[in-house]
Short mmCIF file of C-alpha atoms in Angstrom, two decimals:
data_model
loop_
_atom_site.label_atom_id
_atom_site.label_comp_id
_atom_site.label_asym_id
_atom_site.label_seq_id
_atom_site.Cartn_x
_atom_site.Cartn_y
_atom_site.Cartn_z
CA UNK A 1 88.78 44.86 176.70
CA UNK A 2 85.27 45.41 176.55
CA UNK A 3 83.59 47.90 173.96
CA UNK A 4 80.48 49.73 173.06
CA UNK A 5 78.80 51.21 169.88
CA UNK A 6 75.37 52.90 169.95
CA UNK A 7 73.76 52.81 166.62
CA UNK A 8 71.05 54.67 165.59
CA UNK A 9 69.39 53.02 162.62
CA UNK A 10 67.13 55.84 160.52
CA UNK A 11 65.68 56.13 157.37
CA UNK A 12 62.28 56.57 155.29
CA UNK A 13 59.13 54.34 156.09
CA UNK A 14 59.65 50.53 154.31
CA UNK A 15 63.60 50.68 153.29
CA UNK A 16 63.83 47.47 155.43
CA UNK A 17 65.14 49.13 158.87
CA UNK A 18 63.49 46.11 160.60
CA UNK A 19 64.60 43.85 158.57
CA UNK A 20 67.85 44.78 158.85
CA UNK A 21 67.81 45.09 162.82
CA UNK A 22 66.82 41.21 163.32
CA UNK A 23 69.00 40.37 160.38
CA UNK A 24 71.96 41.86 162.31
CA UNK A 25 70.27 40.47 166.10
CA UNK A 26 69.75 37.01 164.58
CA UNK A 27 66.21 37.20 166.77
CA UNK A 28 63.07 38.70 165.46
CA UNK A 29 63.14 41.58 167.97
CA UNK A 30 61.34 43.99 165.43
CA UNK A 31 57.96 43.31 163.47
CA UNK A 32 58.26 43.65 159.42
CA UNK A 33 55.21 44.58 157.20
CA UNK A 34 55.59 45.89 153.21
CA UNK A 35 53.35 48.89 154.79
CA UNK A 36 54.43 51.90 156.14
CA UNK A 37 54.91 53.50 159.91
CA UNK A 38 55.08 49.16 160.98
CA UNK A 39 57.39 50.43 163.59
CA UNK A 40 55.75 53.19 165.97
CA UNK A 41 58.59 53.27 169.06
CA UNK A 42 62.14 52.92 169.10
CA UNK A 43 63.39 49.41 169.25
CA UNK A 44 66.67 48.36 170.79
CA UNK A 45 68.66 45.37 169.38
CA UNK A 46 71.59 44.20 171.06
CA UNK A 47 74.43 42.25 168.99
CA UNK A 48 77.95 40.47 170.25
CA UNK A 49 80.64 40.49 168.17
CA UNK A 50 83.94 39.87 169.38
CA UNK A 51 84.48 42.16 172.72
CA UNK A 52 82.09 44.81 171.41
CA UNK A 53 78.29 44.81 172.25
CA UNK A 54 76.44 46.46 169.67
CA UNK A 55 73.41 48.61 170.72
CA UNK A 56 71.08 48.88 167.47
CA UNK A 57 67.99 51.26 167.75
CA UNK A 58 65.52 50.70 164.85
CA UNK A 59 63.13 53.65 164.88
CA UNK A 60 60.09 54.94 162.96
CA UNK A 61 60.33 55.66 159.35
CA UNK A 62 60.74 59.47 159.12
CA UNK A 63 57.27 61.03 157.88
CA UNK A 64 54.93 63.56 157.80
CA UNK A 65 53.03 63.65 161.36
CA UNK A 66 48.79 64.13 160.24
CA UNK A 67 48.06 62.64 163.97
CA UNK A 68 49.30 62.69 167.60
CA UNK A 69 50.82 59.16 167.49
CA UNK A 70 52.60 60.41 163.87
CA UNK A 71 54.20 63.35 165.81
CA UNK A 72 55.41 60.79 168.61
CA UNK A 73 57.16 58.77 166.12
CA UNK A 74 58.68 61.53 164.21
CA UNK A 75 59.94 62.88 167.90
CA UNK A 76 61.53 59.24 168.61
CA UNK A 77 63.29 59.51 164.89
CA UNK A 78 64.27 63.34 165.67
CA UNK A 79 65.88 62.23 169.47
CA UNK A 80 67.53 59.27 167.92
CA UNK A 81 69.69 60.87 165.74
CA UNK A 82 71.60 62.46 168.97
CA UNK A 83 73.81 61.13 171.75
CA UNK A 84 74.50 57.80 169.55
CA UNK A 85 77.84 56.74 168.59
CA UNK A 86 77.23 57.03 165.12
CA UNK A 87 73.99 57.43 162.61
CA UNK A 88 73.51 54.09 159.88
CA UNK A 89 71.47 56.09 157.33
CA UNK A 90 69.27 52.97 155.33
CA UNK A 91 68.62 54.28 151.95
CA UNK A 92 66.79 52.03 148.89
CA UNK A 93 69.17 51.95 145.95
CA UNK A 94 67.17 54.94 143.93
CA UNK A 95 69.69 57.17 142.56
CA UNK A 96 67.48 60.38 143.46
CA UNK A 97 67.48 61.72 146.96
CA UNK A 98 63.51 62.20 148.35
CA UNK A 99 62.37 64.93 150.62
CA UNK A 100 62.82 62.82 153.74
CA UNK A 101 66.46 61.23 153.11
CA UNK A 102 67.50 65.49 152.45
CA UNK A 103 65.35 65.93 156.12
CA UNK A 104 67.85 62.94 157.39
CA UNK A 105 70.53 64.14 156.20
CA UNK A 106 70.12 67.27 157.17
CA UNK A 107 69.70 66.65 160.95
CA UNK A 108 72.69 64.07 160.58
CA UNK A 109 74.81 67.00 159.36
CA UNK A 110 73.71 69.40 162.36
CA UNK A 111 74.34 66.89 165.16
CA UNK A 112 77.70 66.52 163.66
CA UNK A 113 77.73 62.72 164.79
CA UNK A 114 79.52 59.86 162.77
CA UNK A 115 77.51 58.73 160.15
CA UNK A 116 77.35 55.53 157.63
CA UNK A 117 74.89 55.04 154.41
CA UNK A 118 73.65 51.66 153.82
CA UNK A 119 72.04 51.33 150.89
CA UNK A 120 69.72 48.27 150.89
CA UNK A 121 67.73 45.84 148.58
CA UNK A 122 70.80 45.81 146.47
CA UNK A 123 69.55 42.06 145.39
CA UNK A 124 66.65 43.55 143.20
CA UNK A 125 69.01 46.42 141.14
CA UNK A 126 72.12 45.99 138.76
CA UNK A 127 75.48 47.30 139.36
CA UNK A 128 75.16 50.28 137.31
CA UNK A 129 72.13 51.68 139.20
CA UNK A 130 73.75 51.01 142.46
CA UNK A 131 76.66 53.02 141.12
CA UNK A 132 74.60 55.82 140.16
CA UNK A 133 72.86 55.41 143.80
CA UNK A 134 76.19 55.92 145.41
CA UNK A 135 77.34 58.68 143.34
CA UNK A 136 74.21 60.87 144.23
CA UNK A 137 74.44 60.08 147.74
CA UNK A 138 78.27 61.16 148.44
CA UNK A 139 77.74 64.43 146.39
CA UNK A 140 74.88 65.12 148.99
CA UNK A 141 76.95 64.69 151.82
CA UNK A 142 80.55 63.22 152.84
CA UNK A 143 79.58 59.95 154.47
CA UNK A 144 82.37 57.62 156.45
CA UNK A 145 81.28 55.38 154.84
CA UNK A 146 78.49 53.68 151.68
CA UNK A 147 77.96 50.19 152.05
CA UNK A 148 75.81 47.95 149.48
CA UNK A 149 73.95 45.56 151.35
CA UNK A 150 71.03 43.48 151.36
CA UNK A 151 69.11 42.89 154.61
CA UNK A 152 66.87 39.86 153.24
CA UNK A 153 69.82 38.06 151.84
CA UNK A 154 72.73 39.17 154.05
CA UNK A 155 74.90 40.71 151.50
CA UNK A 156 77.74 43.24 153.34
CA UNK A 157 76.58 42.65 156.71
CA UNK A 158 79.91 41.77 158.06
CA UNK A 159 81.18 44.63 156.20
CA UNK A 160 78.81 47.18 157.70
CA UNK A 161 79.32 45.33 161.37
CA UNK A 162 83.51 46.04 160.33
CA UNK A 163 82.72 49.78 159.45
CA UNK A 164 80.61 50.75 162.65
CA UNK A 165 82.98 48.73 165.16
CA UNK A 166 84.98 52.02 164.23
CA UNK A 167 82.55 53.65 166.36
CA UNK A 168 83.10 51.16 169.57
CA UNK A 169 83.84 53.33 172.98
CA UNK A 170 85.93 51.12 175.80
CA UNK A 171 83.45 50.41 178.96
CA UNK A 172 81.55 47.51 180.32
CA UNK A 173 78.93 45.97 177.80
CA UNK A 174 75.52 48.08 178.39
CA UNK A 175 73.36 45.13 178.61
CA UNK A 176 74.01 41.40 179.79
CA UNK A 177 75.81 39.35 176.89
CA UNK A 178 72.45 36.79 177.09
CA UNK A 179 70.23 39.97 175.98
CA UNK A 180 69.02 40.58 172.84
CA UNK A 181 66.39 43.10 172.61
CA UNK A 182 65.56 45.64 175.59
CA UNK A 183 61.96 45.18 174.92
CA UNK A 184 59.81 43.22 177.71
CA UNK A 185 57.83 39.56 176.29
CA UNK A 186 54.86 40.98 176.78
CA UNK A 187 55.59 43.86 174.37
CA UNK A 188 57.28 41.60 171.81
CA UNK A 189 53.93 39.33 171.92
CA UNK A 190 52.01 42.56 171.67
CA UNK A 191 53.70 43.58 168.24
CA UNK A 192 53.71 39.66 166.80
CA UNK A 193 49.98 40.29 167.06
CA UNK A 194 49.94 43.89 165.28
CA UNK A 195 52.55 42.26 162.96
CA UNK A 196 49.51 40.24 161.32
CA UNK A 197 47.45 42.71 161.63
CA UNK A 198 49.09 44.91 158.84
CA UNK A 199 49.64 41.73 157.21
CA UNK A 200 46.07 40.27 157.18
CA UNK A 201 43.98 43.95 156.57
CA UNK A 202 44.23 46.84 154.08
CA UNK A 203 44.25 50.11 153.89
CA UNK A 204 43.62 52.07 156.57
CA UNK A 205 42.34 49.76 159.00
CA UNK A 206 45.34 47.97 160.57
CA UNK A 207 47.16 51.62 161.12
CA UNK A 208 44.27 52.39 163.28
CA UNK A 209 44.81 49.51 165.59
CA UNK A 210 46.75 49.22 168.65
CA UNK A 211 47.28 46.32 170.71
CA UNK A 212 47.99 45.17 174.36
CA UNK A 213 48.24 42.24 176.32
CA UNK A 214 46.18 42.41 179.39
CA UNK A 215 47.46 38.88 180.87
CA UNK A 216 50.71 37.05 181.07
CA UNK A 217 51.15 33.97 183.14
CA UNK A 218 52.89 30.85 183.16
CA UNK A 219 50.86 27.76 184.39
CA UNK A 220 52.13 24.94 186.37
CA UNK A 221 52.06 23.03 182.89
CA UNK A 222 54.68 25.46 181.74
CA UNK A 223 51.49 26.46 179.10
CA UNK A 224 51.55 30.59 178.76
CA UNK A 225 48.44 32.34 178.86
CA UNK A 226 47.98 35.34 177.17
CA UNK A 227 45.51 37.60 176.81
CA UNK A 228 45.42 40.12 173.94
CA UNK A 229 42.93 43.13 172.97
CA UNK A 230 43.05 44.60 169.90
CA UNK A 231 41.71 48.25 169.68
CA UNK A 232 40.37 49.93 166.24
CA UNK A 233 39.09 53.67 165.89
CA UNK A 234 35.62 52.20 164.29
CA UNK A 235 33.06 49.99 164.42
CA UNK A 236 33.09 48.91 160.67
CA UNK A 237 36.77 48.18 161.45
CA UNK A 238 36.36 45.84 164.31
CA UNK A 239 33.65 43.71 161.75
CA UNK A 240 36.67 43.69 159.37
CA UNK A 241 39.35 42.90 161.90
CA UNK A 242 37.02 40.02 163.76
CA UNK A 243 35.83 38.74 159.86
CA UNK A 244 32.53 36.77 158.98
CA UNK A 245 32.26 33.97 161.55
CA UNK A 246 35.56 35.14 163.34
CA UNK A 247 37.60 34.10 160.68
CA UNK A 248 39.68 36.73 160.21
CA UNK A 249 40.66 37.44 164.23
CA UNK A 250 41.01 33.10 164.23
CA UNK A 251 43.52 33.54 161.36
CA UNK A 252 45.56 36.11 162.89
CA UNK A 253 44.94 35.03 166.87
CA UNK A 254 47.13 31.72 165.32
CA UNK A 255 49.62 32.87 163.15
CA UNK A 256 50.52 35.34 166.35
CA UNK A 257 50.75 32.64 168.24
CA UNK A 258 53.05 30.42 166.40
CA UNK A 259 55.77 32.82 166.28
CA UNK A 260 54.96 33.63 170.01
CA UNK A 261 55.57 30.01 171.01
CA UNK A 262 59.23 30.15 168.84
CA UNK A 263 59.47 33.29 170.66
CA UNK A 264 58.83 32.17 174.57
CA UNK A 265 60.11 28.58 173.62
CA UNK A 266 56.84 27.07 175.25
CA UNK A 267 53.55 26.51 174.75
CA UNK A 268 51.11 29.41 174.37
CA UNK A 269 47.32 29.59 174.75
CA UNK A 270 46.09 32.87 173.49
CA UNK A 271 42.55 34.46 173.49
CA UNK A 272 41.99 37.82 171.65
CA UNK A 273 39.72 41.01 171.97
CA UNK A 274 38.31 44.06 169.73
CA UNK A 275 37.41 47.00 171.29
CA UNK A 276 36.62 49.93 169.69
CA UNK A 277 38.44 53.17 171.00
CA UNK A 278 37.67 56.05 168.08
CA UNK A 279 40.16 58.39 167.14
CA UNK A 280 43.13 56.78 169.66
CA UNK A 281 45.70 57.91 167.69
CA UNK A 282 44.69 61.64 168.51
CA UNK A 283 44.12 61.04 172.61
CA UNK A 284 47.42 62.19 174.80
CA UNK A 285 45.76 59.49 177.45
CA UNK A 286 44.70 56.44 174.94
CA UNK A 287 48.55 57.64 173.94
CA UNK A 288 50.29 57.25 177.22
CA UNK A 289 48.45 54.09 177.88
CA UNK A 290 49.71 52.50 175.42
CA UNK A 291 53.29 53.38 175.77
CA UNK A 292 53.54 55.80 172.63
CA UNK A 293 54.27 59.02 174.83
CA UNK A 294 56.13 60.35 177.96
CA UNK A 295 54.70 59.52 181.22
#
């Protein structure tokens, strides 16, 4: 008998909800970065186990909007946490609650759905912190369920898959049992570039980029072309993103592409663009182009 769960996955910018989606996918289907706001839409990871077909959405970190693109992302987080099967609540094992978890919690508690606390990175705290963790968190509110887990290692995984199979609805698998991510290749290959981006450049500079692939095709060869531009907000940021000589757009062009290839399982050639587009993240049209708002 075939079974569903929709999972919302929500918490704070950098607790590892990205992690933990491709950790639970087994497939790198969202991008990871130590920086905050790395994931800007809502990501859908898809997971078999047994009869039920898990359906994982890893969305923004929950913030405070200061642009147009930073009240998109808080809207995705917002819409999330409704019409799921249940809300996985990813916590870092701090035994204070922060503005934002209370702002979770608080919209958890008014859409009255099913909801489950992970609290991650447990590898890098001792057992009486995590305690204490645990102890603030049920006074705050009466979760189903607090699981210890650690999404680099894989520490109560199959204890947090066990707890939200609880959730499972009977009904024909959303996706097909193949699929792993809803997102299209050429959006993948579009964040595997951004990806390095916030790896590669500081500060302010790779949060003011946005990327798209302009060309996709397969030759005869089986060799993909692709075609990326990257656009910045400024002019000194497109020197620092290109580097002296091209250095810096060389080293990131290739990384990109390495994981692209393990991606698409073939052969990639990739060329890359800068463009400068200022202020981007403030334009309803630069915006809708690039897939951060509704049509």
């Amino acid at each position: 008998m075939e079974k569903n769960a929709m999972i919302t996955i929500a918490g704070r910018p950098n607790v590892g909800k990205s992690t933990l989606t491709n950790a639970l996918v087994g497939e790198k289907v969202a991008i990871v970065s130590n920086k905050p706001q790395t994931t800007r839409n809502r990501i859908t990871g898809i997971v078999a186990r047994g009869d039920t077909q898990f359906v994982f959405m890893d969305t923004p970190g929950f913030h405070r909007a200061r642009t147009r693109l930073g009240e998109y992302m808080d809207k995705v987080v917002r819409e999330s946490v409704a019409d799921v099967d249940a809300v996985l609540l990813v916590v870092e094992p701090i035994a204070s609650i922060g503005r934002q978890e209370s702002e979770l919690i608080a919209q958890i508690a008014a859409s009255k759905i099913p909801a489950v606390l992970a609290v991650n990175k447990i590898d890098t705290v001792e057992k009486g912190e995590l305690l204490a963790v645990i102890a603030a968190y049920s006074a705050a509110y009466d979760f189903d369920a607090i699981i210890p887990i650690s999404a680099r290692t894989g520490d109560g995984l199959e204890e947090l898959l066990a707890q939200l199979e609880n959730y499972a609805t009977e009904g024909p698998h959303l996706f097909p049992d193949d699929m792993y991510t809803d997102q299209p290749e050429k959006q993948l290959c579009a964040e595997l570039v951004r990806e390095k981006l916030l790896w590669k450049l500081d500060k302010e500079v790779p949060h003011g980029t946005a990327v798209e692939v302009t060309r996709f095709a397969e030759r005869e060869d089986g060799v993909i072309e692709i075609d990326v531009t990257i656009y910045c907000e400024k002019s000194s940021h497109k020197g620092i993103i290109i580097g002296k000589k091209g250095e810096m757009l060389r080293t990131i062009g290739e990384m990109a592409r390495k994981d692209m290839e393990r991606l698409l399982g073939a052969k990639v050639y990739l060329q890359t663009w800068v463009r400068v587009k200022e202020n981007w993240r403030d334009s309803q049209f630069l915006l809708r182009n690039f897939g951060f708002s509704e049509k």
